[in-house]
Amino acid sequence: MQISTKGGDEPQWRSDGAELFYLALDGRLMATPIKPAADHQSIDVGQPVPLFGAQVGMVVRPILAGSYVASTDGQRFLVNRLLRDTGGTPLRVVLNWSAGQ
């Protein structure tokens, strides 16, 4: 059964199977309600609903893991997204810091 008519990427089920999340090609995170049909032999698929703009770029998309993960209830998301350069202080990583003491 087709969920999106415009394409998508990285589908993930909500833990109870009541929704299917995916990244639309325009960068929005979508949610599609799914429920068993009255005959219990098929499923009823609702209309996909945009949740928010995920702003996930191809540069940060991991090969084996997804760009986002949903909480078990589907109400919160952790998203690996691109940020604009804010001109902030660079991060310094000190290796073997205990050797200098």
mmCIF file of N, CA and C in Angstrom:
data_model
loop_
_atom_site.group_PDB
_atom_site.id
_atom_site.type_symbol
_atom_site.label_atom_id
_atom_site.label_comp_id
_atom_site.label_asym_id
_atom_site.label_seq_id
_atom_site.Cartn_x
_atom_site.Cartn_y
_atom_site.Cartn_z
ATOM 1 N N MET A 1 0.843 -1.176 0.000
ATOM 2 C CA MET A 1 0.000 0.000 0.000
ATOM 3 C C MET A 1 0.885 1.234 0.000
ATOM 4 N N GLN A 2 0.579 2.187 -0.853
ATOM 5 C CA GLN A 2 1.365 3.409 -0.970
ATOM 6 C C GLN A 2 0.927 4.434 0.075
ATOM 7 N N ILE A 3 1.897 5.030 0.758
ATOM 8 C CA ILE A 3 1.617 6.018 1.798
ATOM 9 C C ILE A 3 1.755 7.430 1.245
ATOM 10 N N SER A 4 2.832 7.693 0.504
ATOM 11 C CA SER A 4 3.102 9.026 -0.025
ATOM 12 C C SER A 4 3.036 9.013 -1.545
ATOM 13 N N THR A 5 2.376 10.015 -2.116
ATOM 14 C CA THR A 5 2.322 10.118 -3.578
ATOM 15 C C THR A 5 3.478 10.949 -4.117
ATOM 16 N N LYS A 6 4.204 11.651 -3.232
ATOM 17 C CA LYS A 6 5.301 12.511 -3.663
ATOM 18 C C LYS A 6 6.668 11.987 -3.234
ATOM 19 N N GLY A 7 6.724 10.806 -2.694
ATOM 20 C CA GLY A 7 7.987 10.211 -2.291
ATOM 21 C C GLY A 7 8.366 10.534 -0.858
ATOM 22 N N GLY A 8 9.324 9.807 -0.348
ATOM 23 C CA GLY A 8 9.781 10.002 1.013
ATOM 24 C C GLY A 8 10.972 9.123 1.308
ATOM 25 N N ASP A 9 11.495 9.264 2.516
ATOM 26 C CA ASP A 9 12.708 8.554 2.904
ATOM 27 C C ASP A 9 12.641 8.231 4.395
ATOM 28 N N GLU A 10 13.391 7.255 4.807
ATOM 29 C CA GLU A 10 13.557 6.872 6.212
ATOM 30 C C GLU A 10 12.248 6.630 6.961
ATOM 31 N N PRO A 11 11.414 5.713 6.485
ATOM 32 C CA PRO A 11 10.176 5.417 7.219
ATOM 33 C C PRO A 11 10.467 4.743 8.559
ATOM 34 N N GLN A 12 9.689 5.100 9.569
ATOM 35 C CA GLN A 12 9.794 4.488 10.897
ATOM 36 C C GLN A 12 8.395 4.356 11.481
ATOM 37 N N TRP A 13 8.137 3.216 12.094
ATOM 38 C CA TRP A 13 6.868 2.997 12.777
ATOM 39 C C TRP A 13 6.901 3.593 14.175
ATOM 40 N N ARG A 14 5.778 4.132 14.621
ATOM 41 C CA ARG A 14 5.621 4.451 16.034
ATOM 42 C C ARG A 14 5.584 3.119 16.772
ATOM 43 N N SER A 15 6.000 3.089 18.020
ATOM 44 C CA SER A 15 6.168 1.812 18.722
ATOM 45 C C SER A 15 4.888 0.982 18.792
ATOM 46 N N ASP A 16 3.712 1.620 18.815
ATOM 47 C CA ASP A 16 2.460 0.856 18.866
ATOM 48 C C ASP A 16 1.877 0.574 17.479
ATOM 49 N N GLY A 17 2.582 0.999 16.417
ATOM 50 C CA GLY A 17 2.131 0.734 15.056
ATOM 51 C C GLY A 17 1.000 1.624 14.580
ATOM 52 N N ALA A 18 0.616 2.634 15.356
ATOM 53 C CA ALA A 18 -0.526 3.489 14.998
ATOM 54 C C ALA A 18 -0.165 4.608 14.025
ATOM 55 N N GLU A 19 1.122 4.848 13.804
ATOM 56 C CA GLU A 19 1.551 5.878 12.859
ATOM 57 C C GLU A 19 2.818 5.426 12.149
ATOM 58 N N LEU A 20 2.967 5.916 10.936
ATOM 59 C CA LEU A 20 4.191 5.719 10.182
ATOM 60 C C LEU A 20 4.784 7.104 9.925
ATOM 61 N N PHE A 21 6.027 7.307 10.345
ATOM 62 C CA PHE A 21 6.708 8.574 10.128
ATOM 63 C C PHE A 21 7.651 8.420 8.943
ATOM 64 N N TYR A 22 7.884 9.518 8.220
ATOM 65 C CA TYR A 22 8.876 9.511 7.155
ATOM 66 C C TYR A 22 9.292 10.936 6.841
ATOM 67 N N LEU A 23 10.441 11.065 6.194
ATOM 68 C CA LEU A 23 10.909 12.364 5.740
ATOM 69 C C LEU A 23 10.407 12.580 4.322
ATOM 70 N N ALA A 24 9.641 13.637 4.111
ATOM 71 C CA ALA A 24 9.184 13.981 2.773
ATOM 72 C C ALA A 24 10.360 14.552 1.990
ATOM 73 N N LEU A 25 10.253 14.540 0.677
ATOM 74 C CA LEU A 25 11.336 15.031 -0.158
ATOM 75 C C LEU A 25 11.582 16.526 0.011
ATOM 76 N N ASP A 26 10.613 17.262 0.542
ATOM 77 C CA ASP A 26 10.800 18.699 0.793
ATOM 78 C C ASP A 26 11.407 18.978 2.163
ATOM 79 N N GLY A 27 11.796 17.916 2.916
ATOM 80 C CA GLY A 27 12.472 18.082 4.196
ATOM 81 C C GLY A 27 11.567 18.084 5.412
ATOM 82 N N ARG A 28 10.259 17.938 5.218
ATOM 83 C CA ARG A 28 9.349 17.918 6.368
ATOM 84 C C ARG A 28 9.227 16.498 6.908
ATOM 85 N N LEU A 29 9.087 16.392 8.240
ATOM 86 C CA LEU A 29 8.808 15.105 8.864
ATOM 87 C C LEU A 29 7.298 14.915 8.828
ATOM 88 N N MET A 30 6.861 13.791 8.305
ATOM 89 C CA MET A 30 5.445 13.504 8.106
ATOM 90 C C MET A 30 5.006 12.371 9.030
ATOM 91 N N ALA A 31 3.715 12.374 9.369
ATOM 92 C CA ALA A 31 3.107 11.294 10.150
ATOM 93 C C ALA A 31 1.843 10.843 9.434
ATOM 94 N N THR A 32 1.698 9.545 9.278
ATOM 95 C CA THR A 32 0.514 8.975 8.638
ATOM 96 C C THR A 32 -0.165 8.029 9.614
ATOM 97 N N PRO A 33 -1.423 8.303 9.989
ATOM 98 C CA PRO A 33 -2.126 7.385 10.897
ATOM 99 C C PRO A 33 -2.444 6.060 10.203
ATOM 100 N N ILE A 34 -2.265 4.989 10.939
ATOM 101 C CA ILE A 34 -2.524 3.635 10.445
ATOM 102 C C ILE A 34 -3.389 2.924 11.484
ATOM 103 N N LYS A 35 -4.455 2.264 11.031
ATOM 104 C CA LYS A 35 -5.266 1.485 11.977
ATOM 105 C C LYS A 35 -5.840 0.261 11.265
ATOM 106 N N PRO A 36 -6.159 -0.782 12.032
ATOM 107 C CA PRO A 36 -6.749 -1.974 11.417
ATOM 108 C C PRO A 36 -8.120 -1.636 10.824
ATOM 109 N N ALA A 37 -8.408 -2.224 9.690
ATOM 110 C CA ALA A 37 -9.724 -2.043 9.069
ATOM 111 C C ALA A 37 -10.772 -2.812 9.860
ATOM 112 N N ALA A 38 -12.019 -2.497 9.618
ATOM 113 C CA ALA A 38 -13.126 -3.140 10.334
ATOM 114 C C ALA A 38 -13.127 -4.655 10.142
ATOM 115 N N ASP A 39 -12.677 -5.117 8.975
ATOM 116 C CA ASP A 39 -12.667 -6.557 8.712
ATOM 117 C C ASP A 39 -11.455 -7.265 9.341
ATOM 118 N N HIS A 40 -10.526 -6.508 9.938
ATOM 119 C CA HIS A 40 -9.313 -7.025 10.563
ATOM 120 C C HIS A 40 -8.436 -7.823 9.596
ATOM 121 N N GLN A 41 -8.674 -7.671 8.307
ATOM 122 C CA GLN A 41 -7.870 -8.349 7.302
ATOM 123 C C GLN A 41 -6.954 -7.388 6.555
ATOM 124 N N SER A 42 -7.165 -6.088 6.748
ATOM 125 C CA SER A 42 -6.370 -5.071 6.067
ATOM 126 C C SER A 42 -6.197 -3.876 7.011
ATOM 127 N N ILE A 43 -5.622 -2.829 6.488
ATOM 128 C CA ILE A 43 -5.418 -1.626 7.306
ATOM 129 C C ILE A 43 -6.030 -0.414 6.608
ATOM 130 N N ASP A 44 -6.405 0.569 7.411
ATOM 131 C CA ASP A 44 -6.860 1.854 6.903
ATOM 132 C C ASP A 44 -5.715 2.840 7.080
ATOM 133 N N VAL A 45 -5.362 3.507 6.004
ATOM 134 C CA VAL A 45 -4.263 4.462 6.012
ATOM 135 C C VAL A 45 -4.840 5.861 5.903
ATOM 136 N N GLY A 46 -4.519 6.714 6.864
ATOM 137 C CA GLY A 46 -4.986 8.091 6.849
ATOM 138 C C GLY A 46 -4.138 8.963 5.944
ATOM 139 N N GLN A 47 -4.452 10.250 5.912
ATOM 140 C CA GLN A 47 -3.698 11.205 5.119
ATOM 141 C C GLN A 47 -2.410 11.585 5.847
ATOM 142 N N PRO A 48 -1.286 11.637 5.134
ATOM 143 C CA PRO A 48 -0.045 12.100 5.756
ATOM 144 C C PRO A 48 -0.191 13.545 6.224
ATOM 145 N N VAL A 49 0.341 13.818 7.418
ATOM 146 C CA VAL A 49 0.261 15.149 8.023
ATOM 147 C C VAL A 49 1.682 15.646 8.267
ATOM 148 N N PRO A 50 2.022 16.863 7.799
ATOM 149 C CA PRO A 50 3.356 17.390 8.094
ATOM 150 C C PRO A 50 3.463 17.770 9.569
ATOM 151 N N LEU A 51 4.533 17.349 10.218
ATOM 152 C CA LEU A 51 4.750 17.671 11.622
ATOM 153 C C LEU A 51 5.615 18.920 11.776
ATOM 154 N N PHE A 52 6.763 18.938 11.102
ATOM 155 C CA PHE A 52 7.667 20.093 11.153
ATOM 156 C C PHE A 52 8.744 19.920 10.096
ATOM 157 N N GLY A 53 9.431 21.015 9.799
ATOM 158 C CA GLY A 53 10.558 20.966 8.881
ATOM 159 C C GLY A 53 11.768 20.406 9.598
ATOM 160 N N ALA A 54 12.244 19.269 9.149
ATOM 161 C CA ALA A 54 13.343 18.595 9.839
ATOM 162 C C ALA A 54 14.704 19.182 9.474
ATOM 163 N N GLN A 55 14.828 19.831 8.340
ATOM 164 C CA GLN A 55 16.074 20.438 7.886
ATOM 165 C C GLN A 55 17.237 19.464 7.958
ATOM 166 N N VAL A 56 17.006 18.263 7.479
ATOM 167 C CA VAL A 56 18.046 17.239 7.454
ATOM 168 C C VAL A 56 18.712 17.324 6.088
ATOM 169 N N GLY A 57 20.034 17.414 6.081
ATOM 170 C CA GLY A 57 20.767 17.479 4.823
ATOM 171 C C GLY A 57 21.444 16.162 4.510
ATOM 172 N N MET A 58 21.768 15.968 3.263
ATOM 173 C CA MET A 58 22.425 14.733 2.841
ATOM 174 C C MET A 58 23.793 14.562 3.512
ATOM 175 N N VAL A 59 24.426 15.662 3.900
ATOM 176 C CA VAL A 59 25.748 15.579 4.512
ATOM 177 C C VAL A 59 25.700 14.862 5.845
ATOM 178 N N VAL A 60 24.643 15.054 6.624
ATOM 179 C CA VAL A 60 24.589 14.466 7.958
ATOM 180 C C VAL A 60 23.821 13.158 8.006
ATOM 181 N N ARG A 61 23.266 12.722 6.918
ATOM 182 C CA ARG A 61 22.502 11.473 6.944
ATOM 183 C C ARG A 61 23.435 10.283 7.090
ATOM 184 N N PRO A 62 23.335 9.585 8.188
ATOM 185 C CA PRO A 62 24.178 8.404 8.371
ATOM 186 C C PRO A 62 23.774 7.297 7.391
ATOM 187 N N ILE A 63 24.708 6.435 7.086
ATOM 188 C CA ILE A 63 24.424 5.372 6.130
ATOM 189 C C ILE A 63 23.581 4.261 6.750
ATOM 190 N N LEU A 64 23.876 3.880 7.974
ATOM 191 C CA LEU A 64 23.176 2.750 8.571
ATOM 192 C C LEU A 64 22.118 3.147 9.584
ATOM 193 N N ALA A 65 22.094 4.384 10.006
ATOM 194 C CA ALA A 65 21.115 4.825 11.002
ATOM 195 C C ALA A 65 20.292 5.956 10.408
ATOM 196 N N GLY A 66 19.147 6.222 10.992
ATOM 197 C CA GLY A 66 18.277 7.255 10.479
ATOM 198 C C GLY A 66 18.682 8.649 10.928
ATOM 199 N N SER A 67 18.075 9.636 10.303
ATOM 200 C CA SER A 67 18.333 11.037 10.637
ATOM 201 C C SER A 67 17.470 11.499 11.803
ATOM 202 N N TYR A 68 16.528 10.661 12.212
ATOM 203 C CA TYR A 68 15.653 11.034 13.320
ATOM 204 C C TYR A 68 15.200 9.775 14.043
ATOM 205 N N VAL A 69 14.731 9.974 15.253
ATOM 206 C CA VAL A 69 14.125 8.876 16.009
ATOM 207 C C VAL A 69 12.953 9.462 16.788
ATOM 208 N N ALA A 70 11.863 8.730 16.831
ATOM 209 C CA ALA A 70 10.664 9.165 17.542
ATOM 210 C C ALA A 70 10.622 8.541 18.928
ATOM 211 N N SER A 71 10.043 9.283 19.873
ATOM 212 C CA SER A 71 9.807 8.696 21.195
ATOM 213 C C SER A 71 8.754 7.597 21.033
ATOM 214 N N THR A 72 8.604 6.757 22.039
ATOM 215 C CA THR A 72 7.682 5.624 21.917
ATOM 216 C C THR A 72 6.239 6.053 21.672
ATOM 217 N N ASP A 73 5.847 7.241 22.189
ATOM 218 C CA ASP A 73 4.483 7.709 21.964
ATOM 219 C C ASP A 73 4.352 8.591 20.719
ATOM 220 N N GLY A 74 5.467 8.852 20.028
ATOM 221 C CA GLY A 74 5.436 9.652 18.808
ATOM 222 C C GLY A 74 5.211 11.140 19.036
ATOM 223 N N GLN A 75 5.421 11.607 20.261
ATOM 224 C CA GLN A 75 5.181 13.013 20.564
ATOM 225 C C GLN A 75 6.460 13.860 20.556
ATOM 226 N N ARG A 76 7.622 13.208 20.619
ATOM 227 C CA ARG A 76 8.897 13.924 20.621
ATOM 228 C C ARG A 76 9.842 13.240 19.642
ATOM 229 N N PHE A 77 10.741 14.051 19.067
ATOM 230 C CA PHE A 77 11.676 13.531 18.073
ATOM 231 C C PHE A 77 13.074 14.054 18.349
ATOM 232 N N LEU A 78 14.045 13.219 18.131
ATOM 233 C CA LEU A 78 15.438 13.614 18.162
ATOM 234 C C LEU A 78 15.882 13.622 16.702
ATOM 235 N N VAL A 79 16.349 14.788 16.230
ATOM 236 C CA VAL A 79 16.651 14.956 14.805
ATOM 237 C C VAL A 79 18.095 15.388 14.632
ATOM 238 N N ASN A 80 18.817 14.705 13.766
ATOM 239 C CA ASN A 80 20.169 15.078 13.383
ATOM 240 C C ASN A 80 20.018 16.051 12.218
ATOM 241 N N ARG A 81 20.198 17.349 12.481
ATOM 242 C CA ARG A 81 19.906 18.338 11.450
ATOM 243 C C ARG A 81 21.061 19.293 11.228
ATOM 244 N N LEU A 82 21.020 19.951 10.101
ATOM 245 C CA LEU A 82 22.031 20.933 9.744
ATOM 246 C C LEU A 82 21.769 22.238 10.469
ATOM 247 N N LEU A 83 22.839 22.878 10.929
ATOM 248 C CA LEU A 83 22.732 24.191 11.544
ATOM 249 C C LEU A 83 23.535 25.178 10.721
ATOM 250 N N ARG A 84 23.070 26.391 10.698
ATOM 251 C CA ARG A 84 23.833 27.436 10.025
ATOM 252 C C ARG A 84 25.010 27.821 10.911
ATOM 253 N N ASP A 85 26.078 28.313 10.290
ATOM 254 C CA ASP A 85 27.242 28.783 11.038
ATOM 255 C C ASP A 85 26.848 30.015 11.831
ATOM 256 N N THR A 86 26.932 29.916 13.136
ATOM 257 C CA THR A 86 26.546 31.035 13.999
ATOM 258 C C THR A 86 27.738 31.871 14.417
ATOM 259 N N GLY A 87 28.929 31.498 13.975
ATOM 260 C CA GLY A 87 30.112 32.246 14.328
ATOM 261 C C GLY A 87 30.501 32.091 15.787
ATOM 262 N N GLY A 88 30.060 31.036 16.418
ATOM 263 C CA GLY A 88 30.344 30.810 17.829
ATOM 264 C C GLY A 88 31.783 30.392 18.076
ATOM 265 N N THR A 89 32.089 30.143 19.315
ATOM 266 C CA THR A 89 33.419 29.721 19.724
ATOM 267 C C THR A 89 33.661 28.292 19.237
ATOM 268 N N PRO A 90 34.827 28.042 18.623
ATOM 269 C CA PRO A 90 35.101 26.673 18.170
ATOM 270 C C PRO A 90 35.276 25.729 19.357
ATOM 271 N N LEU A 91 34.980 24.495 19.147
ATOM 272 C CA LEU A 91 35.134 23.462 20.164
ATOM 273 C C LEU A 91 36.572 22.975 20.172
ATOM 274 N N ARG A 92 37.166 22.875 21.352
ATOM 275 C CA ARG A 92 38.530 22.353 21.480
ATOM 276 C C ARG A 92 38.464 20.995 22.154
ATOM 277 N N VAL A 93 39.167 20.063 21.587
ATOM 278 C CA VAL A 93 39.246 18.721 22.151
ATOM 279 C C VAL A 93 40.679 18.508 22.615
ATOM 280 N N VAL A 94 40.846 18.200 23.888
ATOM 281 C CA VAL A 94 42.177 17.970 24.458
ATOM 282 C C VAL A 94 42.328 16.475 24.690
ATOM 283 N N LEU A 95 43.293 15.889 24.029
ATOM 284 C CA LEU A 95 43.570 14.466 24.186
ATOM 285 C C LEU A 95 44.663 14.264 25.225
ATOM 286 N N ASN A 96 44.581 13.200 25.967
ATOM 287 C CA ASN A 96 45.589 12.840 26.955
ATOM 288 C C ASN A 96 45.815 13.975 27.961
ATOM 289 N N TRP A 97 44.724 14.588 28.395
ATOM 290 C CA TRP A 97 44.811 15.760 29.288
ATOM 291 C C TRP A 97 45.432 15.435 30.636
ATOM 292 N N SER A 98 45.305 14.200 31.091
ATOM 293 C CA SER A 98 45.850 13.858 32.405
ATOM 294 C C SER A 98 47.379 13.774 32.388
ATOM 295 N N ALA A 99 48.004 13.631 31.243
ATOM 296 C CA ALA A 99 49.463 13.529 31.159
ATOM 297 C C ALA A 99 50.133 14.862 31.478
ATOM 298 N N GLY A 100 49.440 15.966 31.330
ATOM 299 C CA GLY A 100 50.016 17.273 31.574
ATOM 300 C C GLY A 100 49.966 17.683 33.041
ATOM 301 N N GLN A 101 49.444 16.862 33.916
ATOM 302 C CA GLN A 101 49.325 17.229 35.340
ATOM 303 C C GLN A 101 50.522 16.831 36.145
#
